[in-house]
Short mmCIF file of C-alpha atoms and ligand atoms in Angstrom, two decimals:
data_model
loop_
_atom_site.label_atom_id
_atom_site.label_comp_id
_atom_site.label_asym_id
_atom_site.label_seq_id
_atom_site.Cartn_x
_atom_site.Cartn_y
_atom_site.Cartn_z
CA MET A 1 116.48 74.82 98.98
CA GLU A 2 113.52 73.37 97.99
CA LYS A 3 110.88 75.39 95.92
CA ILE A 4 107.56 75.63 97.19
CA SER A 5 105.44 78.59 96.02
CA ARG A 6 104.91 81.71 98.18
CA THR A 7 102.21 82.41 99.54
CA LYS A 8 101.76 86.50 101.02
CA ILE A 9 101.94 86.92 104.43
CA VAL A 10 98.35 88.90 104.96
CA ASP A 11 97.46 85.00 103.81
CA VAL A 12 99.67 82.74 105.43
CA LEU A 13 99.28 85.33 109.28
CA SER A 14 95.36 84.10 108.43
CA ARG A 15 96.13 80.23 108.16
CA SER A 16 95.76 77.57 110.61
CA ASP A 17 96.53 74.60 109.06
CA PHE A 18 99.86 74.35 111.21
CA GLY A 19 102.43 71.80 110.58
CA THR A 20 102.38 72.91 106.49
CA SER A 21 105.57 73.54 105.04
CA VAL A 22 105.43 77.29 103.28
CA ASN A 23 107.14 79.64 101.03
CA VAL A 24 107.24 83.69 102.30
CA LYS A 25 109.33 86.35 99.97
CA GLY A 26 110.15 89.53 101.81
CA TRP A 27 112.04 92.83 103.80
CA VAL A 28 113.46 92.23 107.17
CA ARG A 29 111.86 94.87 109.42
CA THR A 30 113.84 93.75 112.17
CA ARG A 31 115.89 90.80 114.01
CA ARG A 32 116.46 90.03 117.55
CA GLY A 33 116.98 87.05 119.70
CA SER A 34 119.59 85.15 121.47
CA LYS A 35 122.84 83.32 120.64
CA GLN A 36 120.58 79.72 119.67
CA VAL A 37 117.37 81.63 118.26
CA ASN A 38 116.25 84.95 116.41
CA PHE A 39 113.49 86.50 115.59
CA VAL A 40 112.79 87.85 111.99
CA ALA A 41 109.85 90.08 111.72
CA LEU A 42 109.21 90.09 107.62
CA ASN A 43 107.05 91.94 105.50
CA ASP A 44 106.18 91.79 102.00
CA GLY A 45 103.60 94.99 102.01
CA SER A 46 100.74 92.89 101.03
CA THR A 47 99.79 93.63 105.19
CA ILE A 48 100.99 96.34 107.41
CA ASN A 49 101.29 92.90 109.94
CA ASN A 50 104.79 91.39 109.88
CA LEU A 51 104.91 87.62 110.57
CA GLN A 52 107.29 85.75 112.58
CA ILE A 53 110.28 84.24 110.85
CA VAL A 54 112.19 81.44 114.08
CA ILE A 55 115.04 80.75 113.26
CA ASP A 56 117.43 77.88 115.13
CA LEU A 57 121.11 79.43 114.48
CA ALA A 58 122.23 76.24 114.63
CA LYS A 59 120.35 74.98 111.30
CA PHE A 60 122.21 78.03 109.40
CA ASP A 61 125.72 78.65 107.37
CA GLU A 62 127.27 81.74 109.54
CA GLU A 63 128.08 83.22 106.95
CA MET A 64 123.77 83.40 105.78
CA LEU A 65 122.70 83.96 108.61
CA LYS A 66 125.02 87.65 109.03
CA LEU A 67 123.73 89.03 105.74
CA ILE A 68 119.47 89.04 108.14
CA THR A 69 119.97 92.37 108.91
CA THR A 70 117.04 94.84 108.76
CA GLY A 71 116.01 95.71 105.16
CA SER A 72 117.35 93.01 102.85
CA CYS A 73 115.41 90.56 100.82
CA LEU A 74 115.45 86.94 102.67
CA SER A 75 112.99 84.09 101.34
CA VAL A 76 112.09 81.74 103.30
CA ASN A 77 110.94 78.01 103.49
CA GLY A 78 109.70 76.82 106.31
CA THR A 79 107.26 74.91 109.02
CA LEU A 80 103.66 77.06 109.83
CA VAL A 81 102.86 76.60 113.77
CA GLU A 82 100.96 78.51 115.73
CA SER A 83 102.06 81.37 117.51
CA VAL A 84 102.39 81.87 121.28
CA GLY A 85 102.65 85.23 120.73
CA GLN A 86 99.92 87.77 121.45
CA GLY A 87 98.32 89.40 118.18
CA GLN A 88 99.27 87.40 115.13
CA GLN A 89 98.01 83.80 115.80
CA ALA A 90 100.85 82.38 112.39
CA GLU A 91 104.75 82.09 112.83
CA ILE A 92 107.16 79.99 110.34
CA HIS A 93 109.30 78.40 111.84
CA ALA A 94 112.38 78.57 108.89
CA THR A 95 113.82 75.10 107.76
CA GLY A 96 115.37 77.14 104.52
CA ILE A 97 117.03 80.68 104.25
CA GLU A 98 117.95 82.45 101.01
CA VAL A 99 119.37 86.25 101.11
CA LEU A 100 117.93 87.52 98.16
CA GLY A 101 119.09 90.77 98.08
CA THR A 102 121.88 92.58 100.67
CA ALA A 103 121.24 95.46 102.82
CA ASP A 104 124.44 96.90 104.08
CA HIS A 105 123.83 98.40 107.80
CA GLN A 106 126.27 101.04 107.25
CA THR A 107 124.13 102.88 104.56
CA TYR A 108 121.10 101.10 104.69
CA PRO A 109 119.10 104.49 105.40
CA LEU A 110 116.19 102.67 107.70
CA GLN A 111 117.39 101.70 110.62
CA LYS A 112 114.73 100.51 113.63
CA LYS A 113 114.35 103.21 115.25
CA GLY A 114 111.16 105.70 114.27
CA HIS A 115 112.17 108.47 111.95
CA SER A 116 110.95 111.58 111.50
CA ILE A 117 108.51 111.47 108.40
CA GLU A 118 110.49 115.18 107.16
CA PHE A 119 112.78 112.85 106.66
CA LEU A 120 110.99 109.68 105.06
CA ARG A 121 110.02 112.50 101.70
CA GLU A 122 114.58 112.87 101.32
CA ILE A 123 113.79 109.22 100.96
CA ALA A 124 110.50 108.06 99.01
CA HIS A 125 112.76 105.75 97.44
CA LEU A 126 112.38 103.81 100.18
CA ARG A 127 109.72 104.83 102.08
CA PRO A 128 107.00 102.59 101.44
CA ARG A 129 108.93 100.15 103.19
CA THR A 130 107.80 102.47 106.65
CA ASN A 131 104.93 101.10 108.07
CA THR A 132 103.33 104.53 107.98
CA PHE A 133 103.65 105.32 104.36
CA GLY A 134 102.99 100.99 103.25
CA ALA A 135 99.44 101.71 105.25
CA VAL A 136 99.53 104.62 103.23
CA PHE A 137 100.11 103.53 99.66
CA ARG A 138 97.58 100.55 100.52
CA ILE A 139 94.61 103.53 101.41
CA ARG A 140 95.70 105.18 98.55
CA HIS A 141 94.69 102.06 96.43
CA HIS A 142 91.89 101.36 98.09
CA MET A 143 90.66 104.55 97.34
CA ALA A 144 90.31 104.72 93.72
CA MET A 145 89.09 101.18 93.90
CA ALA A 146 86.23 102.83 95.99
CA ILE A 147 85.80 105.30 93.95
CA HIS A 148 85.63 102.87 90.49
CA ARG A 149 83.38 100.77 92.16
CA PHE A 150 80.97 103.89 93.00
CA PHE A 151 80.75 105.57 90.23
CA HIS A 152 80.39 102.23 88.07
CA GLU A 153 77.44 100.52 90.74
CA ARG A 154 75.79 103.85 88.89
CA GLY A 155 75.56 103.76 86.03
CA PHE A 156 78.49 106.61 85.07
CA PHE A 157 80.84 106.13 82.30
CA TYR A 158 84.51 105.99 82.61
CA PHE A 159 86.24 109.16 80.28
CA HIS A 160 89.36 110.01 79.86
CA THR A 161 90.16 113.24 78.93
CA PRO A 162 94.15 114.74 76.95
CA ILE A 163 96.84 115.50 79.62
CA ILE A 164 97.91 118.22 77.24
CA THR A 165 95.50 121.03 76.45
CA GLY A 166 95.27 123.97 74.73
CA SER A 167 92.77 125.75 76.74
CA ASP A 168 92.88 126.71 80.77
CA CYS A 169 89.60 125.72 82.26
CA GLU A 170 90.22 127.07 85.43
CA GLY A 171 91.27 130.48 83.72
CA ALA A 172 93.45 131.16 86.46
CA GLY A 173 96.60 130.61 84.58
CA GLN A 174 98.68 128.35 86.32
CA MET A 175 99.68 125.92 83.68
CA PHE A 176 103.00 124.04 83.21
CA GLN A 177 103.70 125.03 79.17
CA VAL A 178 104.51 121.79 76.42
CA THR A 179 107.21 122.13 73.78
CA THR A 180 109.71 120.63 71.91
CA MET A 181 110.99 123.95 71.25
CA ASN A 182 114.16 125.08 71.32
CA LEU A 183 113.98 127.45 74.66
CA TYR A 184 117.54 128.62 73.69
CA ASP A 185 116.79 129.86 70.56
CA LEU A 186 112.90 130.84 70.12
CA LYS A 187 111.34 132.65 67.04
CA LYS A 188 110.03 135.63 68.11
CA ASP A 189 107.74 137.87 65.32
CA LYS A 190 108.39 141.59 65.37
CA ASN A 191 106.49 142.54 68.40
CA GLY A 192 108.47 139.86 70.16
CA SER A 193 105.69 137.47 70.68
CA ILE A 194 107.22 133.96 70.34
CA VAL A 195 106.11 132.04 66.93
CA TYR A 196 104.53 128.61 67.95
CA GLU A 197 103.46 127.48 64.36
CA ASP A 198 106.61 125.92 64.13
CA ASP A 199 105.49 124.01 67.99
CA PHE A 200 105.12 120.44 68.19
CA PHE A 201 101.67 121.16 67.51
CA GLY A 202 101.69 123.85 66.43
CA LYS A 203 100.26 126.32 69.08
CA GLN A 204 100.87 127.14 72.47
CA THR A 205 99.99 123.88 74.65
CA SER A 206 100.21 123.22 78.31
CA LEU A 207 99.70 120.33 80.89
CA THR A 208 95.89 119.84 82.06
CA VAL A 209 94.46 121.55 85.14
CA SER A 210 91.25 120.08 84.43
CA GLY A 211 88.97 117.67 82.34
CA GLN A 212 86.47 119.14 82.80
CA LEU A 213 85.69 121.23 79.35
CA GLU A 214 86.44 117.81 77.54
CA GLY A 215 83.94 116.06 80.42
CA GLU A 216 81.27 117.85 79.84
CA LEU A 217 81.38 117.09 75.95
CA ALA A 218 81.21 113.66 77.18
CA ALA A 219 78.27 114.06 79.92
CA MET A 220 75.75 115.97 76.75
CA ALA A 221 76.30 112.09 75.20
CA LEU A 222 76.83 109.49 76.91
CA GLY A 223 74.10 111.39 79.76
CA ALA A 224 76.76 110.64 83.12
CA ILE A 225 80.67 110.06 83.09
CA TYR A 226 83.72 110.51 85.47
CA THR A 227 86.98 111.42 84.46
CA PHE A 228 90.46 110.00 87.32
CA GLY A 229 93.24 111.27 86.21
CA PRO A 230 96.25 113.75 87.01
CA THR A 231 96.38 117.27 86.62
CA PHE A 232 98.59 119.97 86.88
CA ARG A 233 99.19 123.14 88.43
CA ALA A 234 101.70 125.68 88.82
CA GLU A 235 100.54 127.55 91.58
CA ASN A 236 103.16 128.69 93.43
CA SER A 237 102.00 128.17 97.20
CA ASN A 238 104.45 125.53 99.13
CA THR A 239 100.76 125.02 101.51
CA PRO A 240 100.50 121.30 103.69
CA ARG A 241 97.48 121.21 100.78
CA HIS A 242 98.91 121.78 97.36
CA LEU A 243 100.78 119.69 94.76
CA ALA A 244 101.95 120.92 91.34
CA GLU A 245 100.74 117.08 90.44
CA PHE A 246 98.06 115.58 91.67
CA TRP A 247 94.74 113.40 90.36
CA MET A 248 91.55 115.44 90.18
CA ILE A 249 87.82 112.81 90.25
CA GLU A 250 85.41 115.00 87.63
CA PRO A 251 82.18 113.71 87.77
CA GLU A 252 79.95 115.24 84.98
CA VAL A 253 76.08 114.47 84.73
CA ALA A 254 73.62 115.86 81.64
CA PHE A 255 70.58 117.26 83.44
CA ASN A 256 71.21 117.51 86.81
CA GLU A 257 71.40 120.25 88.30
CA ILE A 258 72.97 121.44 91.65
CA GLU A 259 71.06 120.39 94.24
CA GLU A 260 70.89 116.85 93.01
CA ASN A 261 75.20 118.11 92.49
CA MET A 262 75.49 118.13 95.62
CA ASP A 263 73.71 114.92 96.61
CA LEU A 264 76.23 113.30 94.61
CA ALA A 265 79.42 114.99 95.99
CA GLU A 266 77.77 113.75 99.24
CA ASP A 267 76.65 110.42 99.18
CA PHE A 268 80.78 110.42 96.56
CA ILE A 269 82.63 111.07 99.99
CA LYS A 270 80.06 109.22 102.44
CA TYR A 271 80.28 106.72 100.21
CA CYS A 272 84.69 106.50 100.68
CA VAL A 273 85.11 107.16 103.46
CA GLN A 274 82.53 103.80 103.87
CA TRP A 275 84.44 102.01 102.31
CA ALA A 276 87.53 102.74 103.90
CA LEU A 277 86.49 101.89 107.17
CA ASP A 278 85.42 98.34 105.57
CA ASN A 279 88.21 98.02 103.56
CA CYS A 280 91.81 99.63 106.07
CA MET A 281 90.61 98.76 109.16
CA ASP A 282 93.88 97.38 109.51
CA ASP A 283 96.20 99.98 108.28
CA ILE A 284 93.54 102.77 109.67
CA ARG A 285 94.30 101.72 113.42
CA PHE A 286 97.58 102.35 112.79
CA LEU A 287 97.37 105.33 111.48
CA ASN A 288 94.74 106.65 114.68
CA ASN A 289 97.32 105.16 117.34
CA MET A 290 100.61 106.96 115.98
CA PHE A 291 99.67 110.42 114.46
CA ASP A 292 96.45 111.36 114.49
CA LYS A 293 93.91 109.48 118.13
CA GLU A 294 90.83 111.33 116.69
CA LEU A 295 91.17 109.78 112.95
CA ILE A 296 88.66 107.02 113.26
CA ALA A 297 86.21 109.56 115.09
CA ARG A 298 86.38 111.52 112.66
CA LEU A 299 86.41 109.51 109.32
CA GLU A 300 83.04 107.89 111.26
CA GLY A 301 81.55 111.73 112.77
CA VAL A 302 80.89 112.56 108.71
CA LEU A 303 79.06 109.80 107.90
CA LYS A 304 76.77 110.28 110.74
CA HIS A 305 75.52 113.70 109.49
CA ASN A 306 73.94 115.68 106.70
CA PHE A 307 76.57 118.41 105.81
CA VAL A 308 75.61 121.47 106.09
CA ARG A 309 74.34 123.70 103.11
CA LEU A 310 75.04 127.29 103.38
CA PRO A 311 75.16 130.51 100.92
CA TYR A 312 78.41 131.61 100.23
CA THR A 313 76.45 135.01 101.69
CA GLU A 314 75.64 133.58 104.80
CA GLY A 315 78.99 131.69 105.16
CA ILE A 316 80.64 134.92 105.26
CA GLU A 317 78.59 136.63 108.26
CA ILE A 318 78.84 134.01 110.42
CA LEU A 319 82.95 134.84 110.18
CA GLU A 320 82.70 138.60 110.12
CA LYS A 321 80.41 137.90 113.26
CA ALA A 322 83.90 135.46 114.45
CA VAL A 323 85.84 138.31 113.74
CA ALA A 324 83.51 140.94 115.18
CA ASP A 325 83.61 139.08 118.57
CA GLY A 326 86.98 138.52 118.56
CA TYR A 327 88.48 136.02 116.58
CA LYS A 328 91.64 136.16 114.21
CA PHE A 329 92.38 135.07 111.60
CA GLU A 330 95.68 135.70 108.90
CA PHE A 331 93.43 136.92 106.18
CA PRO A 332 91.03 140.09 105.87
CA ILE A 333 86.77 138.79 105.67
CA PHE A 334 84.46 140.51 103.43
CA TRP A 335 81.96 140.04 100.85
CA GLY A 336 83.68 138.64 97.55
CA ALA A 337 86.40 138.15 99.41
CA ASP A 338 88.26 133.60 98.27
CA LEU A 339 87.68 132.13 101.26
CA ALA A 340 91.25 131.25 102.65
CA SER A 341 91.49 127.88 104.09
CA GLU A 342 91.40 129.44 107.43
CA HIS A 343 87.86 130.70 107.23
CA GLU A 344 86.94 127.35 105.43
CA ARG A 345 87.93 125.44 108.52
CA TYR A 346 86.35 127.98 110.55
CA LEU A 347 83.03 127.48 109.24
CA VAL A 348 83.71 123.60 109.64
CA GLU A 349 85.28 122.22 112.54
CA GLU A 350 84.00 125.74 115.04
CA HIS A 351 80.90 127.20 113.79
CA PHE A 352 78.75 123.88 111.95
CA LYS A 353 81.20 120.78 113.94
CA ARG A 354 80.68 119.01 110.67
CA PRO A 355 81.37 119.54 106.53
CA VAL A 356 79.39 122.18 105.05
CA ILE A 357 78.70 122.82 101.14
CA LEU A 358 78.73 126.40 100.52
CA THR A 359 77.33 127.96 97.36
CA ASP A 360 75.91 130.92 95.41
CA TYR A 361 80.00 132.33 95.16
CA PRO A 362 80.56 136.25 93.75
CA LYS A 363 80.65 135.18 89.78
CA GLU A 364 84.03 138.07 89.71
CA ILE A 365 85.76 134.26 92.15
CA LYS A 366 84.83 131.86 90.21
CA ALA A 367 85.61 130.28 86.94
CA PHE A 368 83.81 131.27 83.47
CA TYR A 369 81.98 128.48 82.95
CA MET A 370 79.11 128.08 86.31
CA LYS A 371 75.64 128.80 86.05
CA GLN A 372 74.70 132.56 86.51
CA ASN A 373 72.21 133.51 89.53
CA GLU A 374 69.26 135.83 88.54
CA ASP A 375 70.14 137.94 91.01
CA GLY A 376 73.25 138.80 88.94
CA LYS A 377 76.05 139.04 91.37
CA THR A 378 76.85 135.10 92.32
CA VAL A 379 77.14 131.90 90.14
CA ARG A 380 75.64 128.29 91.14
CA ALA A 381 79.00 127.47 92.49
CA MET A 382 79.44 124.68 95.46
CA ASP A 383 82.44 124.18 97.77
CA VAL A 384 82.53 120.57 99.96
CA LEU A 385 84.62 122.04 102.71
CA PHE A 386 85.92 119.34 105.37
CA PRO A 387 87.48 119.26 108.90
CA LYS A 388 90.98 120.06 108.20
CA ILE A 389 91.71 120.07 104.49
CA GLY A 390 89.02 123.01 103.84
CA GLU A 391 88.01 122.68 100.62
CA ILE A 392 87.26 118.70 99.84
CA ILE A 393 85.44 119.28 95.90
CA GLY A 394 84.86 122.55 93.92
CA GLY A 395 81.87 122.63 91.58
CA SER A 396 78.88 123.79 90.44
CA GLN A 397 75.51 124.12 87.73
CA ARG A 398 77.12 124.63 84.41
CA GLU A 399 76.22 127.94 82.24
CA GLU A 400 73.88 125.90 79.94
CA ASP A 401 72.93 128.77 77.71
CA TYR A 402 75.01 130.11 75.03
CA GLU A 403 74.35 134.17 74.54
CA LYS A 404 75.04 134.33 78.48
CA LEU A 405 77.95 131.54 78.18
CA ARG A 406 79.71 133.75 75.35
CA THR A 407 79.86 136.72 76.50
CA ARG A 408 81.26 135.91 79.92
CA THR A 409 84.08 134.60 78.53
CA ALA A 410 84.55 137.70 76.68
CA GLU A 411 84.17 139.22 79.99
CA MET A 412 86.72 137.06 81.01
CA ASP A 413 89.19 137.51 77.94
CA ILE A 414 88.90 133.65 77.29
CA PRO A 415 89.92 133.42 72.91
CA GLU A 416 87.44 131.80 71.76
CA LYS A 417 89.77 130.41 68.79
CA ASP A 418 90.50 128.28 71.84
CA ILE A 419 87.00 127.31 73.23
CA TRP A 420 84.65 127.26 70.48
CA TRP A 421 84.26 123.74 70.62
CA TYR A 422 83.35 123.91 74.59
CA LEU A 423 80.44 126.99 73.86
CA ASP A 424 78.99 124.10 70.65
CA THR A 425 77.57 122.06 73.12
CA ARG A 426 75.75 124.91 74.22
CA ARG A 427 74.58 125.67 70.66
CA PHE A 428 73.62 122.38 69.90
CA GLY A 429 71.14 120.35 72.29
CA THR A 430 72.23 122.14 75.62
CA ALA A 431 70.67 120.89 78.74
CA PRO A 432 71.05 121.69 82.29
CA HIS A 433 74.23 120.22 83.66
CA SER A 434 76.53 119.95 86.88
CA GLY A 435 79.61 117.91 87.79
CA PHE A 436 82.60 118.46 90.76
CA GLY A 437 86.75 117.85 90.64
CA LEU A 438 87.14 115.76 93.98
CA GLY A 439 91.06 116.59 94.93
CA PHE A 440 92.33 112.33 95.40
CA GLU A 441 95.14 113.44 97.39
CA ARG A 442 93.08 115.97 100.22
CA LEU A 443 90.62 112.80 99.53
CA LEU A 444 93.87 110.66 100.98
CA LEU A 445 94.73 113.70 103.74
CA PHE A 446 91.76 112.77 105.35
CA VAL A 447 91.45 109.37 105.04
CA THR A 448 94.89 108.95 107.01
CA GLY A 449 94.92 111.08 109.46
CA MET A 450 97.99 113.33 107.01
CA ALA A 451 99.11 116.41 107.64
CA ASN A 452 101.00 117.30 104.11
CA ILE A 453 99.94 116.08 101.12
CA ARG A 454 103.75 115.08 100.53
CA ASP A 455 103.09 112.14 102.38
CA VAL A 456 99.69 110.57 100.58
CA ILE A 457 101.31 110.73 96.68
CA PRO A 458 103.98 108.62 95.84
CA PHE A 459 106.02 110.96 94.16
CA PRO A 460 105.23 114.96 95.38
CA ARG A 461 106.18 117.69 92.07
CA THR A 462 105.74 120.64 94.44
CA PRO A 463 107.99 124.30 93.86
CA ASN A 464 111.58 122.85 93.61
CA ASN A 465 110.74 119.53 94.73
CA VAL A 466 111.26 116.50 91.37
CA GLU A 467 112.81 114.14 92.72
CA PHE A 468 112.42 110.70 92.25
O1 4AD B 1 88.35 123.71 92.48
P1 4AD B 1 89.40 122.94 91.43
O2 4AD B 1 89.94 124.04 90.70
O3 4AD B 1 87.65 122.74 90.63
C1 4AD B 1 88.18 122.27 89.54
O4 4AD B 1 89.12 121.88 89.12
C2 4AD B 1 86.87 121.83 88.44
N1 4AD B 1 87.30 121.68 87.03
C3 4AD B 1 86.38 120.59 89.03
C4 4AD B 1 85.24 120.37 88.05
O5 4AD B 1 84.09 121.19 88.22
N2 4AD B 1 85.31 119.58 87.62
O6 4AD B 1 89.93 121.87 91.54
C5 4AD B 1 88.91 121.04 92.65
C6 4AD B 1 89.21 120.43 93.71
C7 4AD B 1 89.68 121.52 94.89
O7 4AD B 1 88.97 121.01 94.79
C8 4AD B 1 91.18 120.79 95.17
O8 4AD B 1 90.16 119.31 96.24
C9 4AD B 1 91.72 119.78 94.73
O9 4AD B 1 91.39 119.71 93.37
N3 4AD B 1 92.62 120.24 93.99
C10 4AD B 1 94.03 120.34 94.63
N4 4AD B 1 94.58 119.60 95.11
C11 4AD B 1 95.85 119.85 95.07
N5 4AD B 1 97.09 120.20 94.98
C12 4AD B 1 96.49 121.63 94.33
N6 4AD B 1 97.47 122.43 93.00
C13 4AD B 1 95.12 121.42 94.34
N7 4AD B 1 94.30 122.36 93.29
C14 4AD B 1 93.16 121.97 93.12
MG1 MG B 2 88.41 125.31 93.83
#
């Protein structure tokens, strides 16, 4: 076959220099036609749209043609022709075909008819080849680009925080341990405690739940930073919104107080949603039509309104009133309770009908580092609550007072030997500062309209599930 340099299908589809010879490569989605002419829908991942390859059967070897089945991979030379079919403007009339890889139709799991999303999860190694997951993972890429652009444009520095850590940022004890010790033969002291001196790092270490503590160190030098990396939580919650391994974006800004932190969070999410509408419309339109007819309206809706800003205490009053009026929640609600996603969604979807930033939570249900309010009961926390998702962002103004922070760590049994370096920022040139963490997959749930967080990350890690 004549050697022609490859053109991506996304580019071919928008070309109009009909009559030109081109080469495309991709995977067969469908093949149909008559005894004389066949039509192959070819996809190379560059766009959700397939390219139609028209094959005049008489011109090709019969044995080769048999290998063109759903899932097989082809290199096709052909002439670019204006398409008479609806939808796209160009198709290819094949002059040469090479089968790069066959896909036995008896065993290839992705046949033409639609498969359930649950089945596709079991074949996560092949699901990127479906329209749905192609769309989701292209959007995932675009959202990552949007995030870096947003912060770069605003003068934030991308700061890399460690994945292996000796401290528990959130203090929730949901960490995966990292060790090279022989688990069948652990050395213990006379109290039965494991001796970590001989372990790789000479102390107990884990995978990080958040890059925040190190991010704060950087903010106190570079002014404004953000992290964007994997985080790990060993919480045994099998919900459509929790992963054991997920990606988090954590900006941290010196001199910002909670109001500016809220402004940043709102601008940030709106920028990402606008970016999706501007850059991913083919994929979003597909997801809107396939799964969630209100997706586009919901994305546009978020851009239209200011987010509601509401103290936790007022949020509880609204929820208690809902209960008094007969609304049924699964979990009890009272001042001091941590909100369940049903409560968060009630505020957003039923009561305000727009995103809500809830602030000033009871200190007992929040992390040690949050700035304490004058009332002695609440801290300057802010959670951004979203339709369909519940909490999408968690953040706060940080306690900058050395004594107050030290007292709080002691109250919460956080060993000073693990975070002396963090406390040092409050000893040397402390300053007000604030930040937050956005769960990348929660953002993707919102932008794609997918219902389960396992379907917006290529290879989900959840309890009892680490295949691929
Ligand atoms: O609210 P979280 O626990 O906050 C922190 O980790 C802070 N250190 C952030 C900061 O202030 N720099 O987590 C932040 C966000 C949540 O709002 C949620 O979107 C996401 O991370 N998240 C998860 N996403 C998927 N699976 C899980 N198990 C998640 N846990 C938290
Ligand atoms: Mg949180």
